[in-house]
Amino acid sequence: MAPARIVEVPATATGFDARRRCRYNTWDAPTSGLAPGYLQANLIVLPSRYAHDFKVLCARNPVPCPLLATSSTPGEFDNLTSHMPGIEDDRIAAEIDIRTDAPRYNVYVDGKLQKQATTTLEPHWDTSDHVAFLIGCSYTFEKALTVAGLTPPHMLHGRNVPMYRTNIPLCPAGVFTGSTSVVSMRMYRSSEVGRVRDITRPYVTTHGEPLSWGWEGMTSIGINDINKVDWGDPPVTGHGFKIVQAEQEAEEDGLVPVFWGCGVTPQEAVMKARIPGVVMSHAPGYMVVLDVEEEEVIGKAL
Amino acid sequence: MAPARIVEVPATATGFDARRRCRYNTWDAPTSGLAPGYLQANLIVLPSRYAHDFKVLCARNPVPCPLLATSSTPGEFDNLTSHMPGIEDDRIAAEIDIRTDAPRYNVYVDGKLQKQATTTLEPHWDTSDHVAFLIGCSYTFEKALTVAGLTPPHMLHGRNVPMYRTNIPLCPAGVFTGSTSVVSMRMYRSSEVGRVRDITRPYVTTHGEPLSWGWEGMTSIGINDINKVDWGDPPVTGHGFKIVQAEQEAEEDGLVPVFWGCGVTPQEAVMKARIPGVVMSHAPGYMVVLDVEEEEVIGKAL
């Protein structure tokens, strides 16, 4: 379980501040609630020969894999090209170093997780070849949920968001075949689900509205135990301030799980397709924070 | 089964020619092979209050629902706004009348199929309210397959393409919940699947590369009998010039089914969500042909 750090976050922190803290290791927790209002991004870094297929994968699966930006040329870790309508390249993330500016990273070799939650990618990055992809993150719409009085339970408790594998197939793209979507989960009362859907719908570049909700919705996407997370921390209820020990307990509180597309999906895709060579990513929940403010991208892709 | 009309198509037919033939009922067959090289489009026409949710549905599910164009204002059947990068509105389809320019149409009332394969939508169209959506169609890449010596079997026999419901969930959007993708199918030798995937991959605005392939792929997406089509004609093999009577027969010929996203998906979504009021569509396989040439849109969304 991640320590509760929310109280340490100044409400005025910017994306730039967040990246600097991560670079100098003065922030070492999930980034949920850090620099509210700034876009957060998932990261996947691939050998350049898989870059085109991965772009096709994102174009075909924009809900789990909304592409925000890529390395401008192979090998570059400090120069990004924007895929966000109306956002120029130099406004994405000033002075970024992709290799150091997330709190924690994973490293995969030949499709297998080799190094978990390391603080830098510098020893692994091939400056002549690796291509970075930044993917939208659902942390982005948590401010809007909070403003509406629907603060996600994991934020209240300073925990990482629960994440799960599902049976929802990705549309395949080149070498990326046989994968399924990863989802993040926030628990709400049944009566709140409509508002939660409406509030998150405009966030098309950061997973948008939920993929599934309710206890039946959970089993229909292949999740059998809400407490068995594949990444992040097991869920807590936002109302009882307690860890969910059983589905029944949450049901008694009138709570249902709500699932969104999740930018950990590319890591799952890399493992499923057994991508050869060195692939890198952020550690799930430990994101790259950008300079782009959420107001600049809401609904812009429609 | 549709009559074999392929021999009647002049190779020089344009999108404009095709629409005129449909309007004056001198073409009354599936449009596969008609006006080769011109974009073909699926159609769905919705009450304006569902237009925004449907746009979100397309944005979230671009493989089955690649949005090409919409009515410029509610009620309009002769004025389209382009969603294709680089294609201006006035270049989509000159002098189009959405209500007459496909060979056949379906009409749904309160989510139920009310009228099947009618030749005109004029009696059903509310000129103050209905909004048309044109969705990419896999017929568009059949020319490229043919040029590569991979003519789809249904074209060789002048039949409609086989289409099936699947268990592949759509990402929900507003009122459009609980639906699954529809797929079209073309049968190829296993050894040809790699080339077929490569050839169709760049056609991102017309379903792109396949969603699934092979006999195991078929059952994994919820299709149990290749001969039980939900729309179109049952499959024929391209090699033996015979109707596939059994999976074994095709397997003996080394053939496997290959499945693409299909623009009949919006009709399935309308039925699954039980959309109130009058909804209209083309009849599956009987498309609207546009003035846009496929070379103008290949790979453009990437």
CSV table of C-alpha atoms in Angstrom, one decimal, chain B residues 6 34-36 44 51 56 59 65 79 95 108 128 151 158 160 162 192 225 232 238 240 255 259 274-275 279 282:
chain,number,residue,atom,x,y,z
B,6,ILE,CA,-20.9,-7.7,-61.0
B,34,LEU,CA,-19.7,-0.8,-57.7
B,35,ALA,CA,-17.5,2.3,-58.6
B,36,PRO,CA,-14.2,0.7,-57.5
B,44,ILE,CA,-27.5,5.8,-39.7
B,51,ALA,CA,-26.6,12.9,-32.2
B,56,VAL,CA,-19.1,10.0,-28.8
B,59,ALA,CA,-15.1,8.5,-31.3
B,65,CYS,CA,-17.8,3.1,-36.4
B,79,ASN,CA,-25.7,18.9,-46.9
B,95,GLU,CA,-25.9,16.8,-55.1
B,108,TYR,CA,-36.4,1.3,-37.1
B,128,SER,CA,-36.7,19.5,-39.0
B,151,THR,CA,-10.4,-10.9,-54.4
B,158,GLY,CA,-21.7,-11.5,-57.0
B,160,ASN,CA,-23.4,-9.9,-50.5
B,162,PRO,CA,-21.4,-12.3,-44.9
B,192,GLU,CA,-2.6,-15.2,-47.0
B,225,ASP,CA,-21.5,-21.3,-37.1
B,232,GLY,CA,-25.7,-10.6,-46.1
B,238,GLY,CA,-13.2,-18.2,-53.4
B,240,GLY,CA,-13.8,-24.0,-55.0
B,255,LEU,CA,-9.3,-21.7,-45.7
B,259,PHE,CA,-13.3,-10.7,-39.7
B,274,ARG,CA,-33.8,0.7,-27.8
B,275,ILE,CA,-33.5,4.2,-29.2
B,279,VAL,CA,-34.2,5.7,-36.8
B,282,HIS,CA,-29.0,1.7,-45.3
